[in-house]
Coordinates of C-alpha atoms and ligand atoms in Angstrom, one line a residue:
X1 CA 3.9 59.3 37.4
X2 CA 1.7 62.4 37.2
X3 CA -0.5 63.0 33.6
X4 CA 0.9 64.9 31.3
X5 CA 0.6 68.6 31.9
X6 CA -2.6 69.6 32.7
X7 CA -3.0 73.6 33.1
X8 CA -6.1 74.9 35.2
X9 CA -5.6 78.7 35.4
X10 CA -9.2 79.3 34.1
X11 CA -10.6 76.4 36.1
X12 CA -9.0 78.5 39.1
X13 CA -10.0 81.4 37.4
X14 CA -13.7 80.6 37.4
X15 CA -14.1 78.1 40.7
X16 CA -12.4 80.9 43.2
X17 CA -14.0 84.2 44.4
X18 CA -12.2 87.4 43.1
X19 CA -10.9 88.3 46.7
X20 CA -9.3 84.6 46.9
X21 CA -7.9 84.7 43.4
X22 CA -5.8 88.0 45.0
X23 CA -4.9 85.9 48.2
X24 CA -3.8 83.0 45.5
X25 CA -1.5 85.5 43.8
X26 CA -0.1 87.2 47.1
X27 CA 0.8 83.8 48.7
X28 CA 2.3 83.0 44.8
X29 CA 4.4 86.0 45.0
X30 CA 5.8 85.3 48.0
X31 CA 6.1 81.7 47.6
X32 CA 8.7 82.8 44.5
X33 CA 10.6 85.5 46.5
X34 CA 11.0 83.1 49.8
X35 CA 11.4 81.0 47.3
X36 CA 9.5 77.8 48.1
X37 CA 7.4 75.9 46.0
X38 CA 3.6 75.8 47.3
X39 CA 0.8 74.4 46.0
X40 CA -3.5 74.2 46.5
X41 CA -3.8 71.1 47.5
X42 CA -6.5 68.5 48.8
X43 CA -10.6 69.0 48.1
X44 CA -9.3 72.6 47.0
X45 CA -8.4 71.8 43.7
X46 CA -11.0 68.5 43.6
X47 CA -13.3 71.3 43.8
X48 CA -11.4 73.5 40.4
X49 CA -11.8 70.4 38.6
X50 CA -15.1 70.4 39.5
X51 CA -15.9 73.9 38.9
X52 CA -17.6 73.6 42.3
X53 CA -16.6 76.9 44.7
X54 CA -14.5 75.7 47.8
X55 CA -14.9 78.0 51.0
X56 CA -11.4 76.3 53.2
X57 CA -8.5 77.0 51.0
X58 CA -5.3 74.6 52.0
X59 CA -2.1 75.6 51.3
X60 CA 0.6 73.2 51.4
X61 CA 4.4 74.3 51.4
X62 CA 7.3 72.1 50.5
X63 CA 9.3 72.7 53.4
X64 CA 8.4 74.8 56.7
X65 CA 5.6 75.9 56.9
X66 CA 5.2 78.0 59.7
X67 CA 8.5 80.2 58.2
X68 CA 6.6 80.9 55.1
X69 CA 3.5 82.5 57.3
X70 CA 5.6 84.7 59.1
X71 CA 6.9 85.6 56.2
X72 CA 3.7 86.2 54.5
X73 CA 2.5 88.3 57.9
X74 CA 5.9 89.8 57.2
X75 CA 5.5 90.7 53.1
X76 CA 2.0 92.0 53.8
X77 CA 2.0 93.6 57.3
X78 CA -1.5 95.6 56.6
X79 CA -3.6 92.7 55.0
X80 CA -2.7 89.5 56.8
X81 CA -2.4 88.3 59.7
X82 CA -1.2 84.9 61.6
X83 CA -5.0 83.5 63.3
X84 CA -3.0 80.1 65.3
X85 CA 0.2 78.3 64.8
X86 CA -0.3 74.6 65.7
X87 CA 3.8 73.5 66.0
X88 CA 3.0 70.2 66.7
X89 CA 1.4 69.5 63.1
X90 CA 3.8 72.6 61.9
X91 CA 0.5 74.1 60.5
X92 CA -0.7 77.5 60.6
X93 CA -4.2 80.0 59.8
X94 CA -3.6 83.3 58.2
X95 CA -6.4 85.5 57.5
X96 CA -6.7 88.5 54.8
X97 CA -8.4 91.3 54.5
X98 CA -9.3 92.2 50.9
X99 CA -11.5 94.8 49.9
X100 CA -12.9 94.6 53.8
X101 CA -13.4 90.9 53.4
X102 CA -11.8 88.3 55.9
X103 CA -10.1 85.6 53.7
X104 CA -8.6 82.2 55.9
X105 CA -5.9 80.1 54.7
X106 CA -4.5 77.2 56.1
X107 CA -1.1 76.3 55.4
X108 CA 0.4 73.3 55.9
X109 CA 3.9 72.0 55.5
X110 CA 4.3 68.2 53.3
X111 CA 4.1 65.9 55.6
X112 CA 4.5 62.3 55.9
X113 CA 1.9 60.6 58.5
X114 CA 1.5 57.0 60.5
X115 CA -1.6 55.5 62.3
X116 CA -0.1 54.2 65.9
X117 CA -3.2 51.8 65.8
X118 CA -6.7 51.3 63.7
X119 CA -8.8 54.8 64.2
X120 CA -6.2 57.0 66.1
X121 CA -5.1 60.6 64.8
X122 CA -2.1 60.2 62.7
X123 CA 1.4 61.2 63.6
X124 CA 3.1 63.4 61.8
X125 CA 6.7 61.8 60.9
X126 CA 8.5 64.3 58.6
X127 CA 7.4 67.6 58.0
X128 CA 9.1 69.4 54.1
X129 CA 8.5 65.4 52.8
X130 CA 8.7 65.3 48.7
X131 CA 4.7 66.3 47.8
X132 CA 4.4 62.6 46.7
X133 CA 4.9 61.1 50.3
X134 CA 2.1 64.1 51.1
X135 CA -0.4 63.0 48.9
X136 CA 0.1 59.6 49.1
X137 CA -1.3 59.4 52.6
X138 CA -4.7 61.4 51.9
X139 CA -8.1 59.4 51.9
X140 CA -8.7 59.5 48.2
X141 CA -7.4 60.2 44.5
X142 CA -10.1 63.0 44.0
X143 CA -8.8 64.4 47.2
X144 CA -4.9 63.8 46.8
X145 CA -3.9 66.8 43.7
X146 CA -1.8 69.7 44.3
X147 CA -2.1 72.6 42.2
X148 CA 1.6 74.2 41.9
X149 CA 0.8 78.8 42.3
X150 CA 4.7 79.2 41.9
X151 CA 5.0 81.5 38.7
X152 CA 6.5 79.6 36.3
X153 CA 4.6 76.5 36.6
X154 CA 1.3 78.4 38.0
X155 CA -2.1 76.4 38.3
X156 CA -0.2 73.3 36.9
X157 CA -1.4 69.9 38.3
X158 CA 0.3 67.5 40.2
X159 CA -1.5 64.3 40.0
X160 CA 0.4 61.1 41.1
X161 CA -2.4 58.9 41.9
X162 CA -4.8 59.2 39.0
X163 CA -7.3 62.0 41.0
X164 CA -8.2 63.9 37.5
X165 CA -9.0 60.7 35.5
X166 CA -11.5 59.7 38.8
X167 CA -13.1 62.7 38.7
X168 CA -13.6 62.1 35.4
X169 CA -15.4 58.8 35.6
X170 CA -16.6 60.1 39.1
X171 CA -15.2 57.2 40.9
X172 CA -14.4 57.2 44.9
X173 CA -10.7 55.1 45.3
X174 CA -9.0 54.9 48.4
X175 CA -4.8 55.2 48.2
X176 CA -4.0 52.0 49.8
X177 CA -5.4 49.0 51.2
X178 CA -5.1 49.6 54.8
X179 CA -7.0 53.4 54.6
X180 CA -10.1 52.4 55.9
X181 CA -8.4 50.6 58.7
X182 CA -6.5 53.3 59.8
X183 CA -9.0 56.1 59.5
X184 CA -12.9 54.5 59.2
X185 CA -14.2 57.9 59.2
X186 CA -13.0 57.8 55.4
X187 CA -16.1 55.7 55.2
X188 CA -18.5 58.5 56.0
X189 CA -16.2 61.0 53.7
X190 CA -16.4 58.4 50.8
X191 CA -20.5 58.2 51.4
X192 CA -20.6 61.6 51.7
X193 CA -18.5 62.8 48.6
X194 CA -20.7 59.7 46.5
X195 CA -23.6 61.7 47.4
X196 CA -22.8 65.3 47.5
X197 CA -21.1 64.7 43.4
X198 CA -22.8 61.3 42.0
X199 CA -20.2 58.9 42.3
X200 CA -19.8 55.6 42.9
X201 CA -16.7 53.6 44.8
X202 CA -14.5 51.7 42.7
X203 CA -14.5 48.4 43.0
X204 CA -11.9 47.2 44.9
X205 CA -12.5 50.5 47.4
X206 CA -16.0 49.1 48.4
X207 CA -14.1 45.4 48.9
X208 CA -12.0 47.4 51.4
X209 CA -15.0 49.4 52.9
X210 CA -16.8 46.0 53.4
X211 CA -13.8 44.3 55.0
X212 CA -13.2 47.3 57.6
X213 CA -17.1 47.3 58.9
X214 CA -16.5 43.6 58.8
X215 CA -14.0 43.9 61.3
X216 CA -15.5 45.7 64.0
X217 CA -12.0 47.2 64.6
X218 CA -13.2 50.7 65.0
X219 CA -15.2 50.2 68.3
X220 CA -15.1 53.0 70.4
X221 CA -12.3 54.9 68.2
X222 CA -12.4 58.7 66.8
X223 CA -16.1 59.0 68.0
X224 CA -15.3 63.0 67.5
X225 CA -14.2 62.8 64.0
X226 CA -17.4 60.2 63.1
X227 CA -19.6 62.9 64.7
X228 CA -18.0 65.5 62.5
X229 CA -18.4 63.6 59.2
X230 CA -21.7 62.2 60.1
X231 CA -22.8 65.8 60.7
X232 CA -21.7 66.7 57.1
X233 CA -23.2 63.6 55.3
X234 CA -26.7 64.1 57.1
X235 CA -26.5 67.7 57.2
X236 CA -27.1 67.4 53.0
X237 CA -30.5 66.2 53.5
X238 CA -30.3 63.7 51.4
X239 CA -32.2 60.4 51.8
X240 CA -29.5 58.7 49.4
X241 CA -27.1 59.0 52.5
X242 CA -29.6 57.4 54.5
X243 CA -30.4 54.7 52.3
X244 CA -26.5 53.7 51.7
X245 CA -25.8 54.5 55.5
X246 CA -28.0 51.4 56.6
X247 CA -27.6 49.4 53.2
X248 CA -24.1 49.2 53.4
X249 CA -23.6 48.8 57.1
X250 CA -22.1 51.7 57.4
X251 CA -24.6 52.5 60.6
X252 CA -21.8 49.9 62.1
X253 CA -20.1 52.7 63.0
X254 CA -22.1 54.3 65.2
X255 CA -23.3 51.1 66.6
X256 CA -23.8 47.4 65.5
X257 CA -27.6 46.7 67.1
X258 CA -28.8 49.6 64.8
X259 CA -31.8 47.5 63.2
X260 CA -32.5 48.3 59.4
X261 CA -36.1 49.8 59.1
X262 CA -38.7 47.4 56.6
X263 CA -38.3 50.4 54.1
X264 CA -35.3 52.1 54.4
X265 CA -36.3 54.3 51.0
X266 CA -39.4 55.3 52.9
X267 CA -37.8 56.3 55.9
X268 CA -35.3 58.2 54.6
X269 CA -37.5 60.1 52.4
X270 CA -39.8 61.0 55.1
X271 CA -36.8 62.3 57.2
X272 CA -36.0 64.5 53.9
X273 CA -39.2 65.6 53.3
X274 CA -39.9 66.4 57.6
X275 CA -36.8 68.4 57.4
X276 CA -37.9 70.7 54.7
X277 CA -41.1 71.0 55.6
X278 CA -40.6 71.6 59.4
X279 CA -37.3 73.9 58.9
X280 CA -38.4 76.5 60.5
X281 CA -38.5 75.0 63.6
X282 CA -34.7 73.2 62.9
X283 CA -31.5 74.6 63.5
X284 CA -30.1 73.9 60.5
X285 CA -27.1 72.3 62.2
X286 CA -29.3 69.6 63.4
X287 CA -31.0 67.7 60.7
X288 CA -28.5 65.2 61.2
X289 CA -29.6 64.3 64.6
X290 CA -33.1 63.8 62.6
X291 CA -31.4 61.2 60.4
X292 CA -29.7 59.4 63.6
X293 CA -32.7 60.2 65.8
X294 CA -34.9 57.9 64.1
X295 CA -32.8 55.2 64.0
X296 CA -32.3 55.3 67.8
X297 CA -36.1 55.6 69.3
X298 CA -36.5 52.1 70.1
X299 CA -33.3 52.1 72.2
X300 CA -33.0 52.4 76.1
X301 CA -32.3 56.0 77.4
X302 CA -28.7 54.0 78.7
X303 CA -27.6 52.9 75.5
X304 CA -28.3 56.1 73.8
X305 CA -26.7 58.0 76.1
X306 CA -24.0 55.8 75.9
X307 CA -23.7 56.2 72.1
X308 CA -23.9 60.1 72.5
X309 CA -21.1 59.8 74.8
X310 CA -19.2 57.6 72.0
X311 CA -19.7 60.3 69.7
X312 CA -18.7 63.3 72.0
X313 CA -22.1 64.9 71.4
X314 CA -23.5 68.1 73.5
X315 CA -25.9 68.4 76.1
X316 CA -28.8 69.7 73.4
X317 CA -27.4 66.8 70.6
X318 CA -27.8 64.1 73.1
X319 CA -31.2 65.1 74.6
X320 CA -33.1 65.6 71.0
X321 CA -31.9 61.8 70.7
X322 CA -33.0 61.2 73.9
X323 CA -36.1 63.2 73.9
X324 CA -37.4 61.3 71.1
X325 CA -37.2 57.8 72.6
X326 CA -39.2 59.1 75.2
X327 CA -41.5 60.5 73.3
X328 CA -41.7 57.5 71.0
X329 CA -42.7 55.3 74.6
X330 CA -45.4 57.2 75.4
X331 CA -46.7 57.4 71.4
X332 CA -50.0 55.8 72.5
X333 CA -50.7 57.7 75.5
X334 CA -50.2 60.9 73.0
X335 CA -52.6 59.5 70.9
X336 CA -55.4 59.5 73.4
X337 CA -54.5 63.3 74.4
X338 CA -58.0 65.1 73.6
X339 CA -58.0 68.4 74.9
X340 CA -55.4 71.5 73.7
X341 CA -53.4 71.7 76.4
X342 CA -53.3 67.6 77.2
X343 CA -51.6 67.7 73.7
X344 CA -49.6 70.9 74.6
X345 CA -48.2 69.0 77.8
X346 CA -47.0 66.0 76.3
X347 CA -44.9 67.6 74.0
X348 CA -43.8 70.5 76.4
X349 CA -40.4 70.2 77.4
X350 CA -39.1 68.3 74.3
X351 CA -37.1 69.9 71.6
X352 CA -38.7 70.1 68.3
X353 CA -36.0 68.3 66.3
X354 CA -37.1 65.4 69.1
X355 CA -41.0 65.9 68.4
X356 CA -40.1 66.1 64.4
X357 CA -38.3 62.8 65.0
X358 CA -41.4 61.2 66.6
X359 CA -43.4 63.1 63.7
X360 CA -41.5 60.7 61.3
X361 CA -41.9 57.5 63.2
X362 CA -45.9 58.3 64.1
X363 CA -47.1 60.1 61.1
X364 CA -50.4 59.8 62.7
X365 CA -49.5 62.4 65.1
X366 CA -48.9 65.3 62.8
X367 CA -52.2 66.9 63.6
X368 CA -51.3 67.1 66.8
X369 CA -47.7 67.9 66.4
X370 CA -49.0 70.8 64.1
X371 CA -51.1 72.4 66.6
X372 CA -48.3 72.0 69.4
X373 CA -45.6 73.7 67.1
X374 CA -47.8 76.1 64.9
X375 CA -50.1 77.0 67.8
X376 CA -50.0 76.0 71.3
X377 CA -46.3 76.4 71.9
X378 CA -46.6 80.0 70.9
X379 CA -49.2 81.3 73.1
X380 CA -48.1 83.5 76.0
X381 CA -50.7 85.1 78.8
X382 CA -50.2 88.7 79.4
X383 CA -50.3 88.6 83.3
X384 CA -46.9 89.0 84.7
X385 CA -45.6 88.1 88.5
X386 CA -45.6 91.7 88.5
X387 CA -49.1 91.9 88.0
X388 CA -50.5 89.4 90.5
X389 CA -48.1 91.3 93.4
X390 CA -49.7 94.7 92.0
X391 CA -52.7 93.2 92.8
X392 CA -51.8 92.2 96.2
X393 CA -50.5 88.9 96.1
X394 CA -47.7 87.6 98.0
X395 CA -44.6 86.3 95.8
X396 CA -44.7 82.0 96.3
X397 CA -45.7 78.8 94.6
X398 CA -49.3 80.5 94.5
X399 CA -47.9 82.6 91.3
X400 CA -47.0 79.2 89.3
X401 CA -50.3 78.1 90.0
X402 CA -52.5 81.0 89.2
X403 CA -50.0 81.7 86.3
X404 CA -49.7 77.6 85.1
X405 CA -54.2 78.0 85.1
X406 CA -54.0 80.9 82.8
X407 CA -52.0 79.4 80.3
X408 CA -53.8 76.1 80.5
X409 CA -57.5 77.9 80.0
X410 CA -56.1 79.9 77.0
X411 CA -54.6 77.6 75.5
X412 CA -57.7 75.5 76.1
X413 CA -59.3 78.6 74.5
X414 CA -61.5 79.8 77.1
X415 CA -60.1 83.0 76.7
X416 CA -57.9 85.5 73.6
X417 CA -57.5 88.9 74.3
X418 CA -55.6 91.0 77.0
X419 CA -59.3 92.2 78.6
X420 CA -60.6 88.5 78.6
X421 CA -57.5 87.5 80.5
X422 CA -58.1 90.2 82.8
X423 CA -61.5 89.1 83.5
X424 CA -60.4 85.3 84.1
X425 CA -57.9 86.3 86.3
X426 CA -60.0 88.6 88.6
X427 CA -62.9 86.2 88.6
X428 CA -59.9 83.2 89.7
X429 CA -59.1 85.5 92.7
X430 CA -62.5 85.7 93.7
X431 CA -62.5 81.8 94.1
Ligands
CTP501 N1 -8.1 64.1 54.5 C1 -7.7 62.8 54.6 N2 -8.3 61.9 55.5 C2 -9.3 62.4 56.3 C3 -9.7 63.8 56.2 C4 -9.1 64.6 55.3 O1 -6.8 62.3 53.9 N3 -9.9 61.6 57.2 C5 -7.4 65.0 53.6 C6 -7.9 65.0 52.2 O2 -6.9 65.1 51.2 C7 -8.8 66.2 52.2 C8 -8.0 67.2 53.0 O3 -7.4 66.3 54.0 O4 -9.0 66.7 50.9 C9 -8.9 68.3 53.7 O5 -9.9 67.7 54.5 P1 -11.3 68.4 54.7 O6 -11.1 69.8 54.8 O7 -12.0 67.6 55.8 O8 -12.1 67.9 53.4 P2 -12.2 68.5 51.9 O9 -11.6 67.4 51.0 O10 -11.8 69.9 51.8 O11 -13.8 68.3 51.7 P3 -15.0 69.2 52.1 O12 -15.4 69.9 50.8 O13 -16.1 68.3 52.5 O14 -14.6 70.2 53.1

């Protein structure tokens, strides 16, 4: 049975921007003169509880969704509109524009949902279910609260599973005992919620988590959804996801011949500590494949590529992991590089998120890594293709040539400025 009334208008108050609070009360208005009752549901009103700000807002309807977003686009025909309608999940995006800001929604109906088999996308079996058979199918009691924003009950909390007392004692619980089973990605949302708030999993939750990665039943399942929350855990930059990631076997996910590091703490700080103080030269986006790339190096090009393909990972994803291996093989030979552009050529070509994963797994390479990034990759010649056919020259593989020796004396430092390249150039086409 839910607690006894708990009332989190200021919590709303406080957690939500001032342009959302409006959407709030627009969709609460019209959830009253549809009428329907609707509620904030999911890590939306985890996150009031929280006080934390929460940027997707979920909407959940008792009934049909999609009616009650045309009728919104219908109530408020200047201010919001219908983004997509997804009939098969009977879910919609609205967007509003208050005070020139674009506001999304999602809005879902209840819904009841069943796993066909271990790691597939649910199926949606009744859509307008009673909220308990909603929530009772959600990953876990912090995440499965609805938050009523029908006037006469407005901002009161519906909690059937004990969400607010977890919160409370910052615990991680799954619903049931098959969750995990059914949807192993939970594993990588439990790690990453344990991280991102300080909490631990209950007891009986981490039995569960141990028995699923136990099982192996996940092989080769929801690779796309792993991706997406592996992305999210590593994306905090936090060694802690790192350290339980590999402590708890977790890594079986990705794949089981994953060998644990001798320090996984030092490891995992080093990735941290890279990331920060090579951002710069990171797409933010891609710290993660730091995290995953360094677990990987000593793996054949085939079997990462296979695990990229697993994960449905892009052409740039899967050649940073890549990259690095191959960079990791030749580690010794990039240790006897001596002159600038020997070092400039080995790294040429890779990706720095691969050269910062080699970084972590070589340390003794940063000076060199330092001058490739800081220096050498930066410098350009002046001459142009233009140039050389200005002075005469015939367009051909000559121009890569003359063009490839410029670079490769500058950076070798034979020459700076725009004069001195002029002078190197006219004395090359003497020779
Ligand atoms: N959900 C679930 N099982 C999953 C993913 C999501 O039950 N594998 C449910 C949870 O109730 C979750 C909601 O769907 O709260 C929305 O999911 P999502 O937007 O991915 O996560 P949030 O909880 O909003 O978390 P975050 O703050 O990381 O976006």
């Amino acid at each position: 049975m839910p607690n006894a009334r708990i009332n989190l208008k200021k919590e709303l108050e406080n957690a939500v921007s001032e342009n959302m609070l409006k959407v709030i009360y627009l969709c609460s208005e019209a959830a009253d003169s549809f009428p329907v009752s609707v509620f904030l549901i999911g890590g939306a009103v985890r996150d009031v509880i929280i006080g934390k700000n929460h940027f997707d807002t979920d909407i959940t309807v008792q009934g049909d969704a999609l009616e009650f977003a045309c009728f919104l686009e219908k109530k408020y025909p200047d201010i919001c509109k219908i983004k997509e309608i997804h009939d098969k999940f009977g879910t919609a995006k609205l967007v509003f524009s208050i005070n020139n800001q674009q506001i999304d929604i999602d809005v879902a109906g209840t819904r009841k949902e069943t796993y066909p088999y271990p790691g597939s996308l649910p199926k949606v079996e009744e859509i307008g279910c009673e909220l308990y058979e909603d929530v009772k199918r959600r990953d876990f009691s912090i995440n499965s609260m609805a938050l009523s924003i029908n006037k006469n009950d407005f901002a009161d909390l519906t909690d059937y599973l004990g969400g607010y007392d977890d919160i409370k004692n910052k615990k991680i619980r799954v619903l049931h005992p098959s969750s995990f089973i059914e949807d192993p990605t939970r594993i990588i949302r439990a790690l990453k919620f344990r991280v991102r708030f300080d909490y631990e999993l209950e007891e009986s939750t981490k039995i569960l988590q141990n028995k699923c990665l136990d099982s192996g039943m996940f092989d080769n399942f929801c690779g796309e959804r792993i991706k997406s929350e592996l992305k999210q855990a590593f994306n905090l930059n936090r060694p802690e996801i790192m350290e339980i990631f590999l402590q708890e076997n977790i890594y079986k996910l990705v794949n089981k011949d994953i060998n644990i590091p001798e320090s996984v703490q030092n490891l995992a700080e080093n990735c941290e500590k890279t990331a920060l103080e090579y951002l710069k030269f990171l797409k933010p986006d891609f710290i993660w494949l730091i995290y995953l790339g360094v677990l990987l190096t000593d793996f054949s090009q085939e079997k990462i590529a296979d695990i990229a393909y697993n994960l449905y990972l892009s052409g740039i994803e899967t050649e940073i992991l890549t990259g690095a291996a191959i960079l990791s093989e030749k580690a010794e030979e990039i240790e006897q590089a001596s002159s600038n552009y020997e070092i400039y050529q080995s790294f040429e070509g890779f990706l720095p998120e691969a050269i910062l994963i080699l970084l972590i797994k070589t340390p003794q390479l940063k000076e060199k890594i330092n001058l490739h990034l800081k220096k050498f990759k930066k410098i350009k010649i002046y001459t142009t293709g233009q140039n050389l056919i200005d002075l005469g020259l015939k367009p051909g593989p000559l121009f890569g040539e003359i063009l490839g020796k410029l670079l490769k004396a500058k950076i070798n430092g034979e020459f700076s400025s725009k004069e001195e390249e002029k002078k190197f150039l006219a004395a090359q086409m003497h020779h």
